[in-house]
CSV table of C-alpha atoms and ligand atoms in Angstrom, one decimal:
chain,number,residue,atom,x,y,z
A,26,UNK,CA,-32.3,-37.0,-3.1
A,27,UNK,CA,-31.3,-33.4,-2.5
A,28,UNK,CA,-31.5,-30.3,-0.3
A,29,UNK,CA,-33.1,-26.8,-1.0
A,30,UNK,CA,-31.7,-23.4,0.0
A,31,UNK,CA,-33.2,-19.9,-0.6
A,32,UNK,CA,-29.7,-18.7,-1.5
A,33,UNK,CA,-26.6,-20.8,-2.9
A,34,UNK,CA,-23.3,-19.3,-3.9
A,35,UNK,CA,-21.4,-21.4,-6.4
A,36,UNK,CA,-17.6,-21.1,-5.8
A,37,UNK,CA,-16.0,-20.2,-2.3
A,38,UNK,CA,-13.4,-17.6,-3.0
A,39,UNK,CA,-13.1,-13.8,-2.2
A,40,UNK,CA,-16.4,-12.9,-3.5
A,41,UNK,CA,-18.2,-15.7,-1.9
A,42,UNK,CA,-16.8,-14.8,1.6
A,43,UNK,CA,-17.9,-11.1,1.1
A,44,UNK,CA,-21.2,-12.0,0.0
A,45,UNK,CA,-21.8,-14.3,3.2
A,46,UNK,CA,-20.9,-11.4,5.7
A,47,UNK,CA,-23.2,-9.1,3.8
A,48,UNK,CA,-25.9,-11.8,3.9
A,49,UNK,CA,-25.5,-12.0,7.6
A,50,UNK,CA,-25.7,-8.2,7.9
A,51,UNK,CA,-28.9,-8.1,6.0
A,52,UNK,CA,-30.4,-11.0,8.2
A,53,UNK,CA,-30.2,-14.2,6.6
A,54,UNK,CA,-32.0,-17.2,8.6
A,55,UNK,CA,-30.3,-20.5,9.7
A,56,UNK,CA,-30.2,-23.0,6.9
A,57,UNK,CA,-31.3,-20.5,4.0
A,58,UNK,CA,-27.6,-19.9,2.6
A,59,UNK,CA,-25.3,-22.6,1.2
A,60,UNK,CA,-21.7,-22.0,-0.5
A,61,UNK,CA,-20.3,-24.9,-2.5
A,62,UNK,CA,-16.6,-24.7,-3.2
A,63,UNK,CA,-14.3,-27.2,-4.8
A,64,UNK,CA,-11.4,-25.8,-2.6
A,65,UNK,CA,-11.2,-27.7,0.7
A,66,UNK,CA,-11.0,-24.6,2.8
A,67,UNK,CA,-13.4,-21.9,3.7
A,68,UNK,CA,-13.1,-18.5,1.6
A,69,UNK,CA,-9.8,-16.8,2.0
A,70,UNK,CA,-8.1,-13.5,0.9
A,71,UNK,CA,-6.5,-14.9,-2.5
A,72,UNK,CA,-4.0,-12.0,-2.8
A,73,UNK,CA,-1.9,-13.4,0.3
A,74,UNK,CA,-0.9,-16.4,-1.7
A,75,UNK,CA,1.8,-14.4,-3.7
A,76,UNK,CA,2.6,-12.2,-0.7
A,77,UNK,CA,2.9,-13.2,2.9
A,78,UNK,CA,2.3,-17.0,2.1
A,79,UNK,CA,5.6,-17.2,0.4
A,80,UNK,CA,7.8,-15.5,3.0
A,81,UNK,CA,10.8,-17.5,4.1
A,82,UNK,CA,9.9,-16.4,7.8
A,83,UNK,CA,6.8,-16.2,9.7
A,84,UNK,CA,4.7,-17.2,6.5
A,85,UNK,CA,1.1,-16.2,6.5
A,86,UNK,CA,-1.0,-19.5,6.9
A,87,UNK,CA,-4.9,-20.0,7.4
A,88,UNK,CA,-7.0,-19.3,9.5
A,89,UNK,CA,-5.4,-15.6,9.5
A,90,UNK,CA,-6.2,-14.8,6.0
A,91,UNK,CA,-9.7,-16.1,5.8
A,92,UNK,CA,-12.2,-13.5,4.4
A,93,UNK,CA,-13.2,-10.7,5.3
A,94,UNK,CA,-9.8,-9.7,6.8
A,95,UNK,CA,-8.6,-8.0,3.8
A,96,UNK,CA,-11.2,-5.1,4.4
A,97,UNK,CA,-10.7,-5.0,8.1
A,98,UNK,CA,-13.8,-6.9,8.8
A,99,UNK,CA,-14.3,-10.2,10.6
A,100,UNK,CA,-12.3,-13.1,10.1
A,101,UNK,CA,-14.8,-15.6,8.8
A,102,UNK,CA,-13.4,-19.1,10.1
A,103,UNK,CA,-15.5,-22.4,9.5
A,104,UNK,CA,-16.7,-22.0,12.8
A,105,UNK,CA,-18.2,-18.5,11.8
A,106,UNK,CA,-20.1,-20.1,9.2
A,107,UNK,CA,-21.4,-22.7,11.5
A,108,UNK,CA,-22.5,-20.3,14.1
A,109,UNK,CA,-24.3,-18.2,11.5
A,110,UNK,CA,-26.2,-21.1,10.0
A,111,UNK,CA,-24.4,-21.1,6.8
A,112,UNK,CA,-24.0,-24.4,5.0
A,113,UNK,CA,-20.5,-24.7,3.7
A,114,UNK,CA,-20.0,-27.5,1.2
A,115,UNK,CA,-16.3,-27.7,0.8
A,116,UNK,CA,-14.0,-29.9,-1.6
A,117,UNK,CA,-17.1,-30.2,-3.8
A,118,UNK,CA,-17.4,-29.3,-7.3
A,119,UNK,CA,-20.7,-28.1,-8.8
A,120,UNK,CA,-20.9,-30.2,-12.2
A,121,UNK,CA,-23.9,-28.7,-13.7
A,122,UNK,CA,-26.4,-26.2,-13.4
A,123,UNK,CA,-29.9,-25.6,-14.7
A,124,UNK,CA,-30.3,-22.1,-14.5
A,125,UNK,CA,-33.9,-22.0,-15.7
A,126,UNK,CA,-35.1,-25.0,-13.4
A,127,UNK,CA,-33.0,-23.5,-10.5
A,128,UNK,CA,-31.2,-26.8,-9.6
A,129,UNK,CA,-27.6,-27.9,-9.7
A,130,UNK,CA,-25.8,-31.1,-9.3
A,131,UNK,CA,-22.6,-31.6,-7.4
A,132,UNK,CA,-19.5,-34.0,-7.7
A,133,UNK,CA,-21.1,-36.1,-4.8
A,134,UNK,CA,-24.2,-36.4,-7.1
A,135,UNK,CA,-26.4,-34.5,-4.8
A,136,UNK,CA,-29.0,-32.1,-6.5
A,137,UNK,CA,-29.4,-28.7,-4.8
A,138,UNK,CA,-32.4,-26.4,-5.6
A,139,UNK,CA,-32.3,-22.8,-4.6
A,140,UNK,CA,-34.6,-19.4,-5.3
A,141,UNK,CA,-31.4,-17.5,-5.9
A,142,UNK,CA,-27.9,-18.4,-7.2
A,143,UNK,CA,-24.9,-16.4,-6.9
A,144,UNK,CA,-22.1,-17.4,-9.2
A,145,UNK,CA,-18.8,-16.7,-7.9
A,146,UNK,CA,-16.4,-19.3,-9.7
A,147,UNK,CA,-13.6,-16.9,-10.3
A,148,UNK,CA,-10.9,-17.7,-12.9
A,149,UNK,CA,-8.3,-20.3,-13.7
A,150,UNK,CA,-4.8,-19.8,-14.5
A,151,UNK,CA,-4.0,-20.1,-18.2
A,152,UNK,CA,-1.6,-23.3,-18.9
A,153,UNK,CA,1.3,-23.4,-21.3
A,154,UNK,CA,-0.3,-26.1,-22.9
A,155,UNK,CA,-2.8,-23.7,-24.3
A,156,UNK,CA,0.0,-22.0,-26.2
A,157,UNK,CA,1.4,-25.3,-27.4
A,158,UNK,CA,4.2,-25.8,-24.6
A,159,UNK,CA,4.0,-29.2,-22.8
A,160,UNK,CA,5.6,-29.4,-19.1
A,161,UNK,CA,3.0,-28.0,-16.7
A,162,UNK,CA,2.9,-31.3,-14.7
A,163,UNK,CA,6.6,-31.3,-13.6
A,164,UNK,CA,6.9,-30.8,-9.9
A,165,UNK,CA,9.0,-27.6,-10.4
A,166,UNK,CA,6.8,-25.9,-12.8
A,167,UNK,CA,4.3,-23.8,-10.7
A,168,UNK,CA,1.2,-21.7,-11.3
A,169,UNK,CA,-0.4,-19.7,-8.6
A,170,UNK,CA,-4.1,-19.5,-8.3
A,171,UNK,CA,-5.2,-21.4,-5.4
A,172,UNK,CA,-4.2,-22.7,-2.1
A,173,UNK,CA,-2.9,-26.0,-3.4
A,174,UNK,CA,-0.8,-24.3,-6.0
A,175,UNK,CA,0.7,-21.8,-3.2
A,176,UNK,CA,1.4,-25.0,-1.1
A,177,UNK,CA,3.2,-26.6,-4.1
A,178,UNK,CA,5.2,-23.4,-4.9
A,179,UNK,CA,6.2,-23.0,-1.2
A,180,UNK,CA,7.5,-26.5,-1.3
A,181,UNK,CA,9.4,-25.9,-4.5
A,182,UNK,CA,11.1,-22.7,-3.2
A,183,UNK,CA,12.3,-24.6,-0.1
A,184,UNK,CA,13.9,-27.2,-2.5
A,185,UNK,CA,15.4,-24.5,-4.7
A,186,UNK,CA,17.4,-22.3,-2.0
A,187,UNK,CA,20.3,-20.6,-3.8
A,188,UNK,CA,19.2,-22.1,-7.0
A,189,UNK,CA,17.8,-20.3,-10.1
A,190,UNK,CA,14.3,-19.5,-10.9
A,191,UNK,CA,12.6,-18.3,-14.3
A,192,UNK,CA,9.2,-16.3,-14.0
A,193,UNK,CA,7.3,-16.5,-17.1
A,194,UNK,CA,5.2,-13.1,-17.4
A,195,UNK,CA,5.6,-9.8,-15.9
A,196,UNK,CA,2.1,-9.1,-14.7
A,197,UNK,CA,1.3,-8.8,-10.8
A,198,UNK,CA,1.5,-12.6,-10.2
A,199,UNK,CA,5.2,-12.6,-12.2
A,200,UNK,CA,6.2,-9.3,-10.2
A,201,UNK,CA,5.0,-10.4,-6.7
A,202,UNK,CA,6.4,-14.2,-7.1
A,203,UNK,CA,9.7,-12.8,-8.3
A,204,UNK,CA,10.1,-10.4,-5.3
A,205,UNK,CA,8.9,-13.3,-3.0
A,206,UNK,CA,11.8,-15.6,-4.7
A,207,UNK,CA,14.5,-13.1,-4.1
A,208,UNK,CA,13.5,-12.6,-0.5
A,209,UNK,CA,13.8,-16.6,-0.5
A,210,UNK,CA,17.4,-16.0,-1.7
A,211,UNK,CA,16.8,-17.7,-5.3
A,212,UNK,CA,18.2,-16.0,-8.4
A,213,UNK,CA,15.5,-14.8,-10.7
A,214,UNK,CA,15.3,-14.5,-14.3
A,215,UNK,CA,12.0,-12.7,-15.5
A,216,UNK,CA,10.9,-13.5,-19.2
A,217,UNK,CA,8.5,-10.9,-20.4
A,218,UNK,CA,6.7,-11.1,-23.9
A,219,UNK,CA,6.3,-7.2,-23.9
A,220,UNK,CA,8.5,-4.2,-23.6
A,221,UNK,CA,8.1,-3.9,-19.9
A,222,UNK,CA,6.7,-5.2,-16.9
A,223,UNK,CA,2.8,-4.7,-15.9
A,224,UNK,CA,2.3,-3.8,-19.6
A,225,UNK,CA,-1.3,-3.2,-19.4
A,226,UNK,CA,-1.1,-0.8,-16.8
A,227,UNK,CA,2.3,0.7,-16.3
A,228,UNK,CA,3.7,3.6,-18.2
A,229,UNK,CA,7.5,2.9,-19.3
A,230,UNK,CA,8.6,5.6,-16.7
A,231,UNK,CA,6.9,3.6,-14.0
A,232,UNK,CA,7.9,0.3,-15.1
A,233,UNK,CA,11.5,1.3,-15.4
A,234,UNK,CA,11.5,2.4,-11.7
A,235,UNK,CA,10.4,-0.8,-10.5
A,236,UNK,CA,12.5,-3.0,-13.1
A,237,UNK,CA,15.6,-0.8,-12.0
A,238,UNK,CA,14.9,-1.9,-8.2
A,239,UNK,CA,14.4,-5.5,-9.1
A,240,UNK,CA,17.7,-5.5,-11.2
A,241,UNK,CA,19.2,-3.8,-8.0
A,242,UNK,CA,18.3,-7.1,-6.3
A,243,UNK,CA,19.8,-9.1,-8.9
A,244,UNK,CA,16.8,-10.0,-11.2
A,245,UNK,CA,17.4,-10.3,-14.8
A,246,UNK,CA,14.9,-9.5,-17.4
A,247,UNK,CA,14.6,-10.9,-20.6
A,248,UNK,CA,12.1,-9.0,-22.7
A,249,UNK,CA,10.1,-9.4,-26.1
A,250,UNK,CA,10.3,-13.3,-26.1
A,251,UNK,CA,8.3,-16.2,-24.9
A,252,UNK,CA,8.8,-19.7,-23.7
A,253,UNK,CA,8.8,-22.3,-26.3
A,254,UNK,CA,9.9,-25.7,-24.6
A,255,UNK,CA,11.2,-27.1,-21.6
A,256,UNK,CA,14.1,-29.6,-21.4
A,257,UNK,CA,13.7,-31.9,-18.6
A,258,UNK,CA,16.1,-34.7,-17.3
A,259,UNK,CA,14.7,-38.2,-17.6
A,260,UNK,CA,12.6,-37.9,-14.6
A,261,UNK,CA,10.4,-34.9,-14.6
A,262,UNK,CA,9.8,-35.2,-11.0
A,263,UNK,CA,13.6,-34.6,-10.2
A,264,UNK,CA,14.6,-31.3,-9.0
A,265,UNK,CA,17.1,-29.2,-10.6
A,266,UNK,CA,16.2,-30.9,-13.7
A,267,UNK,CA,14.8,-28.2,-16.2
A,268,UNK,CA,16.1,-25.8,-18.7
A,269,UNK,CA,13.8,-23.4,-20.1
A,270,UNK,CA,14.0,-22.6,-23.8
A,271,UNK,CA,13.1,-19.1,-25.3
A,272,UNK,CA,12.1,-18.2,-28.6
A,273,UNK,CA,14.8,-15.8,-29.0
A,274,UNK,CA,17.2,-18.8,-28.7
A,275,UNK,CA,18.1,-18.4,-24.8
A,276,UNK,CA,18.4,-21.4,-22.8
A,277,UNK,CA,18.1,-20.8,-19.0
A,278,UNK,CA,18.8,-23.4,-16.5
A,279,UNK,CA,16.0,-23.3,-13.8
A,280,UNK,CA,15.4,-25.4,-10.5
A,281,UNK,CA,12.0,-23.6,-10.6
A,282,UNK,CA,9.6,-22.0,-13.1
A,283,UNK,CA,6.8,-20.0,-12.1
A,284,UNK,CA,4.2,-19.2,-14.8
A,285,UNK,CA,1.9,-16.3,-14.6
A,286,UNK,CA,0.6,-15.6,-18.1
A,287,UNK,CA,-3.1,-14.8,-17.4
A,288,UNK,CA,-6.4,-16.2,-16.4
A,289,UNK,CA,-9.9,-17.3,-17.9
A,290,UNK,CA,-13.0,-16.9,-15.9
A,291,UNK,CA,-14.7,-20.2,-15.1
A,292,UNK,CA,-18.1,-19.8,-17.1
A,293,UNK,CA,-18.3,-23.1,-18.7
A,294,UNK,CA,-21.1,-24.3,-16.4
A,295,UNK,CA,-23.4,-21.6,-18.0
A,296,UNK,CA,-22.4,-21.2,-21.6
A,297,UNK,CA,-25.5,-21.8,-23.5
A,298,UNK,CA,-27.6,-20.8,-20.5
A,299,UNK,CA,-26.8,-17.2,-19.6
A,300,UNK,CA,-25.8,-14.3,-22.0
A,301,UNK,CA,-21.9,-14.3,-22.1
A,302,UNK,CA,-20.1,-11.0,-22.8
A,303,UNK,CA,-16.2,-10.3,-23.1
A,304,UNK,CA,-15.6,-13.7,-21.7
A,305,UNK,CA,-17.7,-13.2,-18.5
A,306,UNK,CA,-21.4,-13.5,-17.4
A,307,UNK,CA,-23.1,-10.4,-18.6
A,308,UNK,CA,-24.8,-8.8,-15.6
A,309,UNK,CA,-26.9,-5.5,-15.1
A,310,UNK,CA,-26.2,-2.9,-12.7
A,311,UNK,CA,-27.8,-5.1,-9.7
A,312,UNK,CA,-25.2,-8.0,-10.7
A,313,UNK,CA,-28.4,-9.9,-12.1
A,314,UNK,CA,-27.5,-12.1,-15.2
A,315,UNK,CA,-30.0,-12.7,-18.1
A,316,UNK,CA,-32.1,-15.3,-15.7
A,317,UNK,CA,-33.5,-13.1,-13.2
A,318,UNK,CA,-32.7,-15.5,-10.3
A,319,UNK,CA,-29.2,-15.9,-11.1
A,320,UNK,CA,-26.5,-13.2,-10.2
A,321,UNK,CA,-22.7,-13.2,-10.9
A,322,UNK,CA,-20.0,-11.4,-8.9
A,323,UNK,CA,-16.2,-11.3,-8.8
A,324,UNK,CA,-13.9,-12.2,-11.7
A,325,UNK,CA,-16.6,-14.0,-13.8
A,326,UNK,CA,-18.9,-11.0,-14.0
A,327,UNK,CA,-19.0,-8.6,-17.2
A,328,UNK,CA,-20.8,-5.4,-15.6
A,329,UNK,CA,-21.7,-1.9,-16.7
A,330,UNK,CA,-19.2,0.5,-15.6
A,331,UNK,CA,-21.5,3.5,-15.1
A,332,UNK,CA,-18.8,6.0,-15.1
A,333,UNK,CA,-17.4,5.1,-18.5
A,334,UNK,CA,-20.8,3.7,-20.0
A,335,UNK,CA,-19.2,0.5,-21.1
A,336,UNK,CA,-19.2,-3.1,-20.0
A,337,UNK,CA,-16.1,-4.5,-18.4
A,338,UNK,CA,-14.8,-7.5,-16.5
A,339,UNK,CA,-12.4,-6.9,-13.7
A,340,UNK,CA,-10.0,-9.4,-12.2
A,341,UNK,CA,-9.1,-7.6,-9.0
A,342,UNK,CA,-10.0,-8.1,-5.3
A,343,UNK,CA,-11.7,-4.9,-4.4
A,344,UNK,CA,-14.2,-5.5,-7.3
A,345,UNK,CA,-14.8,-9.1,-6.0
A,346,UNK,CA,-15.8,-7.6,-2.5
A,347,UNK,CA,-17.9,-4.8,-3.6
A,348,UNK,CA,-19.9,-6.6,-6.3
A,349,UNK,CA,-20.5,-9.4,-3.7
A,350,UNK,CA,-22.1,-6.9,-1.3
A,351,UNK,CA,-24.0,-5.0,-4.1
A,352,UNK,CA,-25.5,-8.5,-5.4
A,353,UNK,CA,-26.5,-9.5,-1.7
A,354,UNK,CA,-28.1,-6.1,-1.3
A,355,UNK,CA,-29.9,-6.2,-4.6
A,356,UNK,CA,-31.3,-9.7,-3.7
A,357,UNK,CA,-32.3,-9.0,-0.2
A,358,UNK,CA,-33.3,-5.2,-0.3
A,359,UNK,CA,-34.1,-4.6,-4.0
A,360,UNK,CA,-36.2,-1.5,-3.2
A,361,UNK,CA,-33.3,0.1,-1.5
A,362,UNK,CA,-30.5,-0.8,-3.8
A,363,UNK,CA,-29.3,1.7,-6.5
A,364,UNK,CA,-27.1,1.1,-9.4
A,365,UNK,CA,-23.8,-0.4,-8.8
A,366,UNK,CA,-21.4,2.7,-9.4
A,367,UNK,CA,-18.0,1.3,-9.2
A,368,UNK,CA,-14.6,3.0,-9.7
A,369,UNK,CA,-12.1,0.4,-10.8
A,370,UNK,CA,-9.3,-0.2,-8.1
A,371,UNK,CA,-6.3,-2.5,-8.3
A,372,UNK,CA,-3.4,-2.8,-5.9
A,373,UNK,CA,0.0,-4.7,-5.4
A,374,UNK,CA,2.9,-5.1,-3.2
A,375,UNK,CA,6.2,-6.2,-3.6
A,376,UNK,CA,9.3,-5.9,-1.5
A,377,UNK,CA,8.6,-2.7,0.6
A,378,UNK,CA,6.7,-1.1,-2.5
A,379,UNK,CA,2.7,-0.5,-2.4
A,380,UNK,CA,0.8,0.9,-5.2
A,381,UNK,CA,-3.0,1.5,-5.8
A,382,UNK,CA,-4.6,2.5,-9.2
A,383,UNK,CA,-7.9,4.3,-9.5
A,384,UNK,CA,-9.9,4.7,-12.5
A,385,UNK,CA,-9.1,4.1,-16.3
A,386,UNK,CA,-5.7,4.1,-17.9
A,387,UNK,CA,-6.4,5.8,-21.3
A,388,UNK,CA,-5.5,9.1,-22.7
A,389,UNK,CA,-2.4,11.2,-22.0
A,390,UNK,CA,-0.4,10.7,-19.0
A,391,UNK,CA,1.3,13.0,-16.7
A,392,UNK,CA,3.9,11.7,-14.2
A,393,UNK,CA,4.5,13.5,-10.8
A,394,UNK,CA,6.6,12.9,-7.6
A,395,UNK,CA,10.1,11.7,-6.5
A,396,UNK,CA,10.7,8.9,-9.1
A,397,UNK,CA,14.5,9.5,-8.2
A,398,UNK,CA,13.7,8.9,-4.4
A,399,UNK,CA,11.4,6.1,-5.0
A,400,UNK,CA,9.2,7.1,-2.3
A,401,UNK,CA,6.0,8.9,-3.2
A,402,UNK,CA,5.4,9.1,-6.9
A,403,UNK,CA,2.5,8.4,-9.4
A,404,UNK,CA,0.9,9.3,-12.7
A,405,UNK,CA,-2.5,10.9,-13.8
A,406,UNK,CA,-4.3,9.8,-16.9
A,407,UNK,CA,-6.3,12.8,-18.5
A,408,UNK,CA,-8.9,11.9,-21.4
A,409,UNK,CA,-10.8,14.6,-23.3
A,410,UNK,CA,-9.7,17.2,-20.6
A,411,UNK,CA,-10.6,15.3,-17.6
A,412,UNK,CA,-8.8,13.3,-15.1
A,413,UNK,CA,-9.8,9.8,-15.4
A,414,UNK,CA,-7.0,7.7,-13.7
A,415,UNK,CA,-4.6,8.0,-10.9
A,416,UNK,CA,-1.5,5.8,-10.0
A,417,UNK,CA,0.2,6.3,-6.7
A,418,UNK,CA,3.2,4.4,-4.9
A,419,UNK,CA,3.9,4.8,-1.5
A,420,UNK,CA,0.8,7.0,-0.5
A,421,UNK,CA,-0.9,7.1,3.0
A,422,UNK,CA,-4.5,5.9,3.6
A,423,UNK,CA,-5.7,9.5,3.3
A,424,UNK,CA,-3.9,10.1,0.2
A,425,UNK,CA,-5.5,6.9,-1.4
A,426,UNK,CA,-8.8,8.1,-0.3
A,427,UNK,CA,-8.2,11.5,-1.8
A,428,UNK,CA,-7.3,10.3,-5.2
A,429,UNK,CA,-9.8,7.7,-5.3
A,430,UNK,CA,-12.6,10.6,-4.6
A,431,UNK,CA,-10.8,12.9,-7.1
A,432,UNK,CA,-10.8,10.3,-9.8
A,433,UNK,CA,-14.5,9.3,-9.4
A,434,UNK,CA,-15.3,13.0,-10.0
A,435,UNK,CA,-13.4,13.2,-13.3
A,436,UNK,CA,-12.2,16.8,-12.7
A,437,UNK,CA,-11.5,19.0,-15.7
A,438,UNK,CA,-8.0,19.6,-16.4
A,439,UNK,CA,-6.9,22.4,-18.4
A,440,UNK,CA,-3.3,22.7,-18.3
A,441,UNK,CA,-1.1,19.6,-18.2
A,442,UNK,CA,2.1,21.3,-17.2
A,443,UNK,CA,0.2,22.9,-14.4
A,444,UNK,CA,-1.1,19.6,-13.2
A,445,UNK,CA,2.4,18.2,-13.4
A,446,UNK,CA,3.7,21.0,-11.2
A,447,UNK,CA,0.9,20.5,-8.7
A,448,UNK,CA,1.4,16.6,-8.8
A,449,UNK,CA,-0.5,14.9,-5.8
A,450,UNK,CA,-1.6,18.2,-4.5
A,451,UNK,CA,-4.0,18.5,-7.5
A,452,UNK,CA,-6.4,15.8,-6.1
A,453,UNK,CA,-6.5,17.8,-2.7
A,454,UNK,CA,-8.0,20.8,-4.6
A,455,UNK,CA,-10.9,18.9,-6.2
B,505,FAD,P1,-12.0,-16.6,-6.4
B,505,FAD,O1,-11.3,-16.1,-5.5
B,505,FAD,O2,-10.9,-17.3,-7.6
B,505,FAD,O3,-12.8,-17.9,-6.2
B,505,FAD,C1,-13.4,-18.6,-7.0
B,505,FAD,C2,-13.8,-20.0,-6.2
B,505,FAD,O4,-14.8,-20.8,-7.0
B,505,FAD,C3,-12.4,-20.8,-6.0
B,505,FAD,O5,-12.5,-21.3,-4.6
B,505,FAD,C4,-12.8,-21.9,-7.2
B,505,FAD,O6,-12.1,-23.0,-6.7
B,505,FAD,C5,-14.2,-22.1,-6.9
B,505,FAD,N1,-14.8,-22.8,-8.2
B,505,FAD,C6,-14.6,-22.6,-9.2
B,505,FAD,N2,-15.6,-23.3,-10.3
B,505,FAD,C7,-16.2,-24.4,-9.2
B,505,FAD,C8,-17.4,-25.2,-9.5
B,505,FAD,N3,-17.5,-25.5,-10.4
B,505,FAD,N4,-17.6,-25.7,-8.2
B,505,FAD,C9,-17.3,-25.4,-7.2
B,505,FAD,N5,-16.3,-24.4,-6.8
B,505,FAD,C10,-15.8,-23.6,-8.0
B,505,FAD,N6,-6.1,-8.4,-6.9
B,505,FAD,C11,-5.8,-7.4,-6.7
B,505,FAD,O7,-6.6,-6.3,-6.7
B,505,FAD,N7,-4.6,-7.2,-5.9
B,505,FAD,C12,-3.8,-8.1,-5.7
B,505,FAD,O8,-2.5,-7.9,-5.2
B,505,FAD,C13,-4.2,-9.4,-6.1
B,505,FAD,N8,-3.3,-10.5,-5.9
B,505,FAD,C14,-3.6,-11.7,-6.3
B,505,FAD,C15,-2.5,-12.7,-6.1
B,505,FAD,C16,-2.9,-14.0,-6.5
B,505,FAD,C17,-2.0,-15.0,-6.2
B,505,FAD,C18,-4.1,-14.2,-7.3
B,505,FAD,C19,-4.4,-15.6,-7.6
B,505,FAD,C20,-5.2,-13.3,-7.3
B,505,FAD,C21,-4.9,-12.0,-6.8
B,505,FAD,N9,-5.7,-11.1,-7.0
B,505,FAD,C22,-5.2,-9.7,-6.7
B,505,FAD,C23,-6.8,-11.1,-7.9
B,505,FAD,C24,-8.1,-11.4,-6.9
B,505,FAD,O9,-7.7,-12.3,-5.8
B,505,FAD,C25,-9.4,-12.1,-7.5
B,505,FAD,O10,-9.7,-11.1,-8.3
B,505,FAD,C26,-10.4,-12.5,-6.7
B,505,FAD,O11,-9.8,-13.5,-5.8
B,505,FAD,C27,-11.7,-12.9,-7.5
B,505,FAD,O12,-12.6,-13.1,-6.4
B,505,FAD,P2,-13.7,-14.3,-7.1
B,505,FAD,O13,-14.6,-14.8,-5.8
B,505,FAD,O14,-14.3,-13.9,-8.3
B,505,FAD,O15,-12.8,-15.8,-7.5
């Protein structure tokens, strides 16, 4: 027994929500589209979980952050899906997919057939156990990938007021969570494996600015080391019961531990069926996988970045949104849909700071702006005489649009000192 749909999206996160909106814009009919998600709620803007969701006062809660509110579009509530004839199958895991036979089986035992499948299964948080450390099941050891993680973390925060938290990892999850913990009056120590925070993107100068600010808020940084074990009281469920042991010999008391040590795309359903590259599902410039009826979008997709002539996988919300729109367009209007020409874009927000990055962070770096003032500052990356990347803190909407357009054009840079002097003004002349 089972149902048949023209289009099925497996996974109900950011990319699925934006794909649904695009399907309705292109004119999907009632009963043609089905979204299957193992989360119990309709697609939502995942970045809210480490920001507004963790605030002590007036925290953001659903339905206010369902997609597609993040791009100033509509809020797609469960009612919206119903009104648009989209079948939302929630709290249901897809257990297996036969990509050749165009069928899948869900955790309820239902077989569903489709003409087109869009894979939007996102990623999962890496667990400490994968690095040989036991203890992730303790109540005050938290990860942050989905709504249930965020609920758990919010409860742990409430129980740890004026206590101590240890944040493992200095990526954007670590940085945003640490800021939220400080706002909740919790003492924070951040443990970073590398030399500074956001090590994959930030230059030492950018990182120093933010780290100094965090230290001013009482955050301690311990760098160049990793967590090796926990010591729990006899009952792992009790609060105030853990100490964190680090490789460098440090032992930190903790009421709460937040772990943000990276993610892995959810591709296991498709291994052996679709071509996998760089840990993701390989797609072409139409977001189409090695099976012509199967598309992949968001965190799971390894796609050709036309601008740089190479295959990449990106774990950022802007890509999830735009790849979703492109895939739906390629499926529904193939003759009108050109190659996906995407400029990588990341952003983050913590405390009163807000930054965006466009392009590629390779080559030589030139810093500009008011680092001392901490208001509007940034950096350019220049490779082989061309501007390829731009980071900006505290910009206006217009300034972000300008740097985005300039970075896409890869303008020539002949004089690095001149570029430094011109600063943000350079992109206005492009
Ligand atoms: P997801 O949004 O993860 O959705 C995948 C969905 O598929 C989930 O609902 C999952 O449960 C479901 N699923 C998986 N397997 C199955 C299965 N077998 N059956 C059924 N359902 C399944 N990016 C930024 O650029 N800036 C930010 O500030 C930022 N902040 C973030 C903060 C947090 C806390 C997190 C977790 C991420 C953040 N990101 C940010 C990253 C961004 O949210 C992701 O890149 C984006 O969500 C990817 O969208 P997606 O649809 O590919 O995956």
